[in-house]
């Protein structure tokens, strides 16, 4: 194992990492179902589905078989000028489960490009109609990815100082909390009068990177209604919330007003291959549909609609819509609710939140987002064979839907163990 750690240090630059502070990466040898296994043979329950991707379990045989069959038939082909069955079938399957009104699917590579394209669609939608609207609206503490457009609309760009002067124009509003809706609407009205808004990008109901913060559905609906009336393009970033995590196929199902554009990635391909997709309504598409070539969306990635990724996504959607997975999602939610009830009685727990398979709680202790205590909590869980990534003083679970009752209980027991230790510091 040490050999791999040293060789990693020779040539690899890891994401979101200050290498002088974080020196060693843990080599993972294999993954199966909800378990990750390192090179020493130690096992960890993957409590966050490897960043919300592997929701049907790692190396899921149903999915790997579909992908290997596809691999023998058509591996990759240019998607400009060509099409193929896996992409066509996936577009149909996505439209089937997406919120009402979505009509066209634009394929891409990852979550950041999915939102980047959502932003570009919103801006060019107005540009094509000669509307002078160049500003995006976004939530405080939102996260939409790490490419330039996505970074611009994100508010969690603490370490993005080097790029800030190059960001696109963004105005920011607080998330609705059930009491501030009127204030927010007034704020948007003022912004829109001064700098006409092209689009509004939002993570529906759950802000994942902000530590699984959940906001008010009714308030969000009011904001969306406001946008809809003024033709401010509504871009739902469902990269994290999509494909069942919130208990519905998409979080937008909880909100009456449906988005114009939906960004997807992460669980889209069941954790097997990188892919993103951005869907839109006929109305958005029509603003690009013209004899004038320049009115088209001139955006494309080499691996767009990669057939293998499409095959993985299709198999994933089949599983998602199966009775078994749907009942698992409901069972996980019930377990979370019962655990939250218990946690709410603990003086070291400030609050809890549950939505579908997502559970989060804030600890009543001081801790910064990447502070020292956070590392100690992380290491504590790893020592117990549980992989969780606490953020600041938030501990959250976003487990694979195939997790058993017993495995989920093991995560809860580790959290209770953590609280016992925290009592004494
Ligand atoms: C992860 C995430 C992204 C970025 O996706 P990447 O694939 O990491 O580029 C964008 N939006 C949300 C809400 C996310 O959770």
Coordinates of C-alpha atoms and ligand atoms in Angstrom, one line a residue:
X1 CA 0.0 0.0 0.0
X2 CA 2.8 2.4 0.9
X3 CA 4.3 1.9 -2.5
X4 CA 1.1 3.2 -4.2
X5 CA 1.0 6.2 -1.8
X6 CA 4.5 7.2 -2.8
X7 CA 4.0 6.7 -6.5
X8 CA 0.8 8.7 -6.2
X9 CA 2.8 11.5 -4.7
X10 CA 5.3 11.5 -7.6
X11 CA 2.9 12.5 -10.4
X12 CA -0.6 13.0 -9.2
X13 CA -2.3 16.4 -8.4
X14 CA -5.6 15.6 -6.6
X15 CA -8.8 17.7 -6.7
X16 CA -9.7 20.1 -4.0
X17 CA -6.4 19.4 -2.3
X18 CA -3.6 21.5 -0.8
X19 CA -0.8 18.9 -1.0
X20 CA 1.4 20.5 1.6
X21 CA -1.4 20.0 4.2
X22 CA -2.8 16.7 2.9
X23 CA 0.1 14.4 2.1
X24 CA -1.2 10.9 1.8
X25 CA -4.1 9.5 -0.2
X26 CA -5.7 6.2 0.8
X27 CA -5.5 3.6 -2.0
X28 CA -8.8 1.9 -2.6
X29 CA -8.5 -1.5 -4.2
X30 CA -12.1 -2.4 -4.9
X31 CA -15.7 -1.6 -4.3
X32 CA -18.8 -3.8 -4.2
X33 CA -22.3 -2.8 -3.2
X34 CA -22.0 -0.3 -0.4
X35 CA -18.5 -1.4 0.6
X36 CA -15.1 0.2 -0.3
X37 CA -12.0 -1.9 0.3
X38 CA -8.5 -0.5 0.8
X39 CA -5.2 -2.2 -0.1
X40 CA -4.9 -3.5 3.5
X41 CA -8.2 -5.2 3.1
X42 CA -10.0 -2.8 5.5
X43 CA -13.6 -2.2 4.5
X44 CA -15.6 1.0 4.7
X45 CA -19.3 1.6 4.2
X46 CA -19.7 4.2 1.5
X47 CA -22.1 6.5 3.4
X48 CA -22.1 9.2 0.6
X49 CA -22.4 6.9 -2.4
X50 CA -18.9 8.2 -3.6
X51 CA -20.2 11.7 -3.9
X52 CA -23.8 10.8 -4.6
X53 CA -23.0 8.7 -7.7
X54 CA -23.1 5.0 -6.9
X55 CA -26.6 4.9 -5.6
X56 CA -27.4 1.4 -6.8
X57 CA -24.2 0.1 -5.3
X58 CA -20.7 -0.2 -6.7
X59 CA -20.0 -2.6 -9.5
X60 CA -23.7 -3.4 -9.7
X61 CA -23.8 -6.5 -12.0
X62 CA -27.0 -5.5 -13.8
X63 CA -25.3 -2.2 -14.8
X64 CA -21.9 -3.6 -15.6
X65 CA -23.4 -6.3 -17.8
X66 CA -25.4 -3.8 -19.8
X67 CA -22.3 -1.7 -20.2
X68 CA -20.0 -4.6 -21.2
X69 CA -22.6 -5.7 -23.8
X70 CA -22.6 -2.1 -25.2
X71 CA -18.8 -2.0 -25.1
X72 CA -18.7 -4.9 -27.6
X73 CA -21.0 -3.2 -30.0
X74 CA -20.4 0.5 -30.2
X75 CA -17.8 2.2 -27.9
X76 CA -17.7 5.8 -29.0
X77 CA -18.8 7.8 -32.0
X78 CA -19.0 11.5 -32.8
X79 CA -22.4 12.9 -31.8
X80 CA -22.4 15.7 -34.2
X81 CA -23.9 14.3 -37.4
X82 CA -24.4 10.9 -35.9
X83 CA -26.8 9.4 -33.4
X84 CA -27.2 6.0 -31.8
X85 CA -29.7 3.8 -30.0
X86 CA -28.4 4.2 -26.4
X87 CA -28.6 8.0 -26.7
X88 CA -32.1 7.9 -28.2
X89 CA -33.4 5.4 -25.6
X90 CA -31.8 7.4 -22.8
X91 CA -33.4 10.6 -24.0
X92 CA -36.8 8.9 -24.0
X93 CA -36.2 7.4 -20.5
X94 CA -35.1 10.8 -19.1
X95 CA -38.1 12.6 -20.5
X96 CA -40.3 10.0 -18.9
X97 CA -38.9 10.7 -15.4
X98 CA -38.1 14.4 -15.6
X99 CA -40.5 17.0 -14.3
X100 CA -43.3 18.0 -16.7
X101 CA -42.4 20.2 -19.7
X102 CA -38.9 18.9 -20.4
X103 CA -38.5 18.1 -24.0
X104 CA -34.9 18.1 -25.3
X105 CA -31.8 16.5 -23.8
X106 CA -28.3 18.0 -24.4
X107 CA -25.6 15.6 -23.4
X108 CA -22.2 16.5 -21.8
X109 CA -19.5 15.2 -19.6
X110 CA -20.0 16.1 -15.9
X111 CA -22.0 18.2 -13.5
X112 CA -20.1 21.5 -14.0
X113 CA -20.6 21.3 -17.8
X114 CA -24.2 20.4 -17.2
X115 CA -24.7 23.7 -15.3
X116 CA -22.4 25.6 -17.6
X117 CA -24.7 24.6 -20.5
X118 CA -27.8 25.5 -18.5
X119 CA -26.3 29.0 -17.9
X120 CA -25.3 29.3 -21.6
X121 CA -28.8 28.3 -22.7
X122 CA -30.4 30.9 -20.4
X123 CA -28.1 33.7 -21.7
X124 CA -28.4 32.8 -25.3
X125 CA -32.1 32.3 -25.0
X126 CA -32.4 36.1 -24.4
X127 CA -29.5 37.0 -26.8
X128 CA -31.2 35.2 -29.7
X129 CA -34.3 37.3 -29.1
X130 CA -32.3 40.6 -28.8
X131 CA -33.3 40.9 -25.1
X132 CA -30.8 42.9 -23.1
X133 CA -30.5 40.4 -20.3
X134 CA -27.0 39.4 -19.2
X135 CA -27.2 38.8 -15.5
X136 CA -27.8 35.5 -13.7
X137 CA -29.6 35.2 -10.4
X138 CA -28.4 32.6 -7.9
X139 CA -28.7 31.6 -4.2
X140 CA -26.3 32.4 -1.4
X141 CA -24.2 29.4 -0.5
X142 CA -25.1 27.7 -3.8
X143 CA -22.7 25.3 -5.5
X144 CA -22.9 24.6 -9.2
X145 CA -19.4 23.4 -10.2
X146 CA -15.8 24.4 -10.9
X147 CA -15.7 25.7 -14.5
X148 CA -15.9 29.4 -15.0
X149 CA -19.7 29.9 -15.5
X150 CA -20.4 27.4 -12.8
X151 CA -17.9 29.0 -10.4
X152 CA -19.4 32.4 -11.1
X153 CA -22.9 31.4 -10.0
X154 CA -21.6 29.4 -7.0
X155 CA -21.3 31.2 -3.7
X156 CA -19.0 28.7 -2.1
X157 CA -16.0 29.9 -4.0
X158 CA -13.9 30.6 -0.9
X159 CA -10.7 29.6 -2.7
X160 CA -11.5 31.1 -6.1
X161 CA -9.9 34.5 -5.5
X162 CA -7.6 34.1 -8.5
X163 CA -10.6 34.0 -10.9
X164 CA -13.1 36.4 -9.4
X165 CA -12.4 39.2 -11.8
X166 CA -13.3 37.0 -14.7
X167 CA -16.7 35.8 -13.5
X168 CA -20.0 36.4 -15.4
X169 CA -22.4 38.9 -13.8
X170 CA -24.4 37.3 -11.0
X171 CA -26.8 38.7 -8.4
X172 CA -27.4 36.7 -5.3
X173 CA -30.4 36.2 -3.0
X174 CA -30.9 34.3 0.3
X175 CA -32.6 30.9 0.3
X176 CA -36.2 31.0 1.4
X177 CA -36.7 29.9 5.0
X178 CA -40.4 30.2 5.3
X179 CA -40.4 33.7 6.7
X180 CA -38.4 35.8 4.2
X181 CA -40.2 35.1 0.9
X182 CA -41.8 38.5 0.6
X183 CA -38.4 40.2 1.2
X184 CA -36.7 38.0 -1.3
X185 CA -39.4 38.7 -4.0
X186 CA -38.9 42.4 -3.3
X187 CA -35.2 42.1 -3.7
X188 CA -35.5 40.2 -7.0
X189 CA -38.0 42.9 -8.3
X190 CA -35.4 45.6 -7.5
X191 CA -32.5 43.7 -9.1
X192 CA -34.6 42.9 -12.2
X193 CA -35.5 46.6 -12.7
X194 CA -31.9 47.7 -12.4
X195 CA -30.2 44.8 -14.3
X196 CA -32.6 42.7 -16.2
X197 CA -32.2 39.0 -15.3
X198 CA -31.6 36.4 -17.9
X199 CA -31.9 33.3 -15.7
X200 CA -32.1 31.9 -12.2
X201 CA -30.0 28.9 -11.3
X202 CA -30.8 27.0 -8.1
X203 CA -30.4 23.7 -6.3
X204 CA -34.0 22.7 -5.7
X205 CA -34.6 22.2 -2.0
X206 CA -31.2 20.9 -1.0
X207 CA -27.9 22.7 -1.2
X208 CA -25.5 19.8 -1.0
X209 CA -22.1 21.5 -0.9
X210 CA -23.4 24.0 1.7
X211 CA -23.7 21.0 4.0
X212 CA -27.1 19.6 3.0
X213 CA -29.0 22.7 3.8
X214 CA -32.7 22.3 3.1
X215 CA -34.8 25.3 2.2
X216 CA -38.5 26.1 2.0
X217 CA -40.4 24.6 -1.0
X218 CA -43.3 27.1 -0.8
X219 CA -40.9 30.0 -0.8
X220 CA -38.9 28.5 -3.7
X221 CA -42.1 28.1 -5.6
X222 CA -43.0 31.8 -5.2
X223 CA -39.5 32.8 -6.5
X224 CA -40.0 30.5 -9.5
X225 CA -43.5 31.9 -10.2
X226 CA -42.0 35.3 -10.1
X227 CA -39.3 34.2 -12.6
X228 CA -41.8 32.5 -14.9
X229 CA -44.0 35.6 -15.1
X230 CA -41.0 37.7 -16.2
X231 CA -39.4 35.1 -18.6
X232 CA -36.4 34.7 -16.3
X233 CA -35.1 31.2 -17.4
X234 CA -35.4 28.8 -14.4
X235 CA -32.3 26.5 -14.3
X236 CA -32.7 23.7 -11.8
X237 CA -29.3 22.2 -10.8
X238 CA -30.4 18.7 -10.0
X239 CA -26.8 17.3 -10.3
X240 CA -26.9 16.2 -6.6
X241 CA -30.6 16.0 -6.0
X242 CA -31.6 14.0 -9.1
X243 CA -32.4 10.3 -9.5
X244 CA -34.1 9.6 -6.2
X245 CA -32.0 11.1 -3.5
X246 CA -34.8 13.3 -2.1
X247 CA -37.3 10.5 -2.3
X248 CA -38.7 11.6 -5.7
X249 CA -37.0 11.1 -9.0
X250 CA -36.1 14.8 -9.0
X251 CA -36.4 17.4 -6.2
X252 CA -38.4 19.6 -8.6
X253 CA -41.3 17.2 -8.1
X254 CA -41.8 18.8 -4.7
X255 CA -42.3 22.3 -6.2
X256 CA -45.3 23.3 -8.2
X257 CA -43.6 25.6 -10.7
X258 CA -41.5 23.4 -13.0
X259 CA -38.1 24.5 -14.3
X260 CA -37.3 25.5 -17.9
X261 CA -33.9 23.7 -17.7
X262 CA -32.7 20.8 -15.6
X263 CA -29.0 19.9 -15.1
X264 CA -28.1 16.3 -14.3
X265 CA -25.0 14.3 -13.6
X266 CA -23.6 12.3 -10.6
X267 CA -26.1 9.5 -10.2
X268 CA -27.2 9.8 -13.8
X269 CA -24.7 7.0 -14.8
X270 CA -25.1 5.1 -11.6
X271 CA -21.5 5.9 -10.5
X272 CA -20.0 4.0 -13.4
X273 CA -18.9 6.6 -16.0
X274 CA -18.7 10.3 -16.2
X275 CA -21.6 12.0 -18.0
X276 CA -23.9 15.0 -17.6
X277 CA -27.1 16.1 -19.3
X278 CA -28.9 19.3 -19.6
X279 CA -32.6 19.2 -20.5
X280 CA -34.9 22.0 -21.5
X281 CA -38.4 22.8 -22.6
X282 CA -39.6 23.2 -26.1
X283 CA -39.9 26.9 -25.5
X284 CA -36.1 27.2 -24.7
X285 CA -35.2 25.0 -27.7
X286 CA -37.4 27.1 -30.0
X287 CA -35.4 30.2 -29.2
X288 CA -32.4 28.5 -30.9
X289 CA -34.3 27.0 -33.8
X290 CA -33.7 29.2 -36.8
X291 CA -32.3 29.3 -40.3
X292 CA -29.6 31.5 -38.9
X293 CA -26.8 29.0 -37.9
X294 CA -25.4 31.4 -35.3
X295 CA -28.6 31.1 -33.3
X296 CA -27.8 27.4 -32.5
X297 CA -26.0 26.3 -29.3
X298 CA -22.4 26.0 -30.4
X299 CA -21.3 23.9 -27.5
X300 CA -20.0 20.3 -27.7
X301 CA -17.7 17.9 -25.9
X302 CA -15.8 15.2 -27.6
X303 CA -17.3 12.4 -25.5
X304 CA -20.9 13.8 -25.8
X305 CA -23.5 11.0 -25.4
X306 CA -20.8 8.4 -25.1
X307 CA -22.7 5.1 -25.8
X308 CA -21.2 3.3 -22.7
X309 CA -22.3 6.1 -20.4
X310 CA -25.7 6.1 -22.0
X311 CA -26.0 2.3 -21.4
X312 CA -25.0 2.8 -17.8
X313 CA -27.6 5.6 -17.4
X314 CA -30.3 3.6 -19.0
X315 CA -29.7 0.6 -16.7
X316 CA -29.6 3.0 -13.8
X317 CA -33.0 4.5 -14.6
X318 CA -34.4 0.9 -14.9
X319 CA -33.2 0.2 -11.4
X320 CA -34.4 3.6 -10.1
X321 CA -37.9 3.0 -11.3
X322 CA -38.0 -0.6 -10.0
X323 CA -40.3 -1.4 -7.1
X324 CA -37.3 -2.8 -5.1
X325 CA -35.3 0.5 -5.3
X326 CA -38.3 2.6 -4.7
X327 CA -39.2 0.7 -1.5
X328 CA -35.6 0.8 -0.4
X329 CA -35.6 4.6 -0.7
X330 CA -38.8 4.7 1.4
X331 CA -37.3 2.4 4.0
X332 CA -34.1 4.4 4.2
X333 CA -36.2 7.6 4.7
X334 CA -38.1 6.0 7.6
X335 CA -34.9 4.8 9.2
X336 CA -33.5 8.4 8.9
X337 CA -36.6 9.8 10.5
X338 CA -36.4 7.5 13.5
X339 CA -32.7 8.2 13.9
X340 CA -33.3 12.0 13.6
X341 CA -35.9 11.8 16.4
X342 CA -33.3 10.2 18.6
X343 CA -30.6 12.6 17.7
X344 CA -32.8 15.6 18.4
X345 CA -32.7 14.6 22.0
X346 CA -28.9 14.8 22.2
X347 CA -27.6 18.1 23.6
X348 CA -24.6 18.0 21.2
X349 CA -27.0 18.0 18.2
X350 CA -28.1 21.4 17.1
X351 CA -30.6 20.2 14.5
X352 CA -31.4 17.4 12.1
X353 CA -32.8 17.3 8.5
X354 CA -34.1 14.5 6.5
X355 CA -35.3 14.3 2.9
X356 CA -35.5 11.0 1.1
X357 CA -32.2 9.2 1.5
X358 CA -30.5 12.3 2.7
X359 CA -29.8 12.8 6.4
X360 CA -27.9 15.7 7.9
X361 CA -27.3 17.0 11.4
X362 CA -25.4 20.0 12.7
X363 CA -23.3 19.5 15.8
X364 CA -23.5 22.0 18.6
X365 CA -19.7 22.5 18.5
X366 CA -17.4 25.1 17.0
X367 CA -15.8 24.0 13.8
X368 CA -14.8 25.6 10.5
X369 CA -15.6 24.1 7.1
X370 CA -12.1 22.5 6.7
X371 CA -11.0 22.9 10.3
X372 CA -9.1 20.5 12.6
X373 CA -12.1 19.0 14.3
X374 CA -13.5 18.1 10.9
X375 CA -10.4 16.0 10.2
X376 CA -10.7 14.3 13.5
X377 CA -14.3 13.5 12.9
X378 CA -13.5 12.2 9.4
X379 CA -10.7 10.0 10.8
X380 CA -12.9 8.7 13.6
X381 CA -15.5 7.5 11.1
X382 CA -12.8 5.9 8.9
X383 CA -11.4 4.0 11.9
X384 CA -14.9 2.6 12.4
X385 CA -15.1 1.5 8.8
X386 CA -17.5 4.2 7.8
X387 CA -16.8 6.6 4.9
X388 CA -18.6 10.0 5.6
X389 CA -17.3 13.5 4.6
X390 CA -18.4 15.9 7.4
X391 CA -18.5 19.5 6.3
X392 CA -17.8 22.0 9.0
X393 CA -19.9 20.9 11.9
X394 CA -22.4 19.0 9.7
X395 CA -22.4 15.3 9.5
X396 CA -24.5 13.9 6.7
X397 CA -25.4 10.7 5.0
X398 CA -26.4 10.2 1.4
X399 CA -26.2 6.4 1.2
X400 CA -26.6 4.0 -1.7
X401 CA -30.2 2.9 -2.1
X402 CA -29.1 -0.7 -1.8
X403 CA -27.8 -0.2 1.8
X404 CA -29.3 -2.8 4.2
X405 CA -31.0 -1.9 7.4
X406 CA -28.1 -3.3 9.3
X407 CA -25.5 -1.5 7.3
X408 CA -27.3 1.8 7.8
X409 CA -27.6 1.1 11.5
X410 CA -23.8 0.7 11.6
X411 CA -23.5 4.3 10.3
X412 CA -25.9 5.5 13.0
X413 CA -23.9 3.6 15.7
X414 CA -20.7 5.3 14.5
X415 CA -22.4 8.7 14.7
X416 CA -23.6 7.9 18.2
X417 CA -20.0 6.9 19.0
X418 CA -18.8 10.2 17.8
X419 CA -21.2 12.1 20.0
X420 CA -20.0 10.1 23.0
X421 CA -16.4 11.2 22.3
X422 CA -17.4 14.8 21.6
X423 CA -19.0 14.9 25.1
X424 CA -15.5 14.7 26.5
X425 CA -13.7 17.4 24.6
Ligands
LIG1 C1 -21.3 18.1 -7.8 C2 -22.1 19.2 -8.2 C3 -21.8 19.9 -9.4 C4 -20.6 19.7 -10.2 O1 -20.5 18.5 -10.7 P1 -19.1 17.9 -11.2 O2 -19.4 16.6 -11.9 O3 -18.3 17.6 -9.9 O4 -18.4 18.9 -12.0 C5 -22.7 20.9 -9.8 N1 -23.9 21.2 -9.1 C6 -24.2 20.5 -8.0 C7 -25.4 20.8 -7.2 C8 -23.3 19.5 -7.5 O5 -23.6 18.8 -6.4

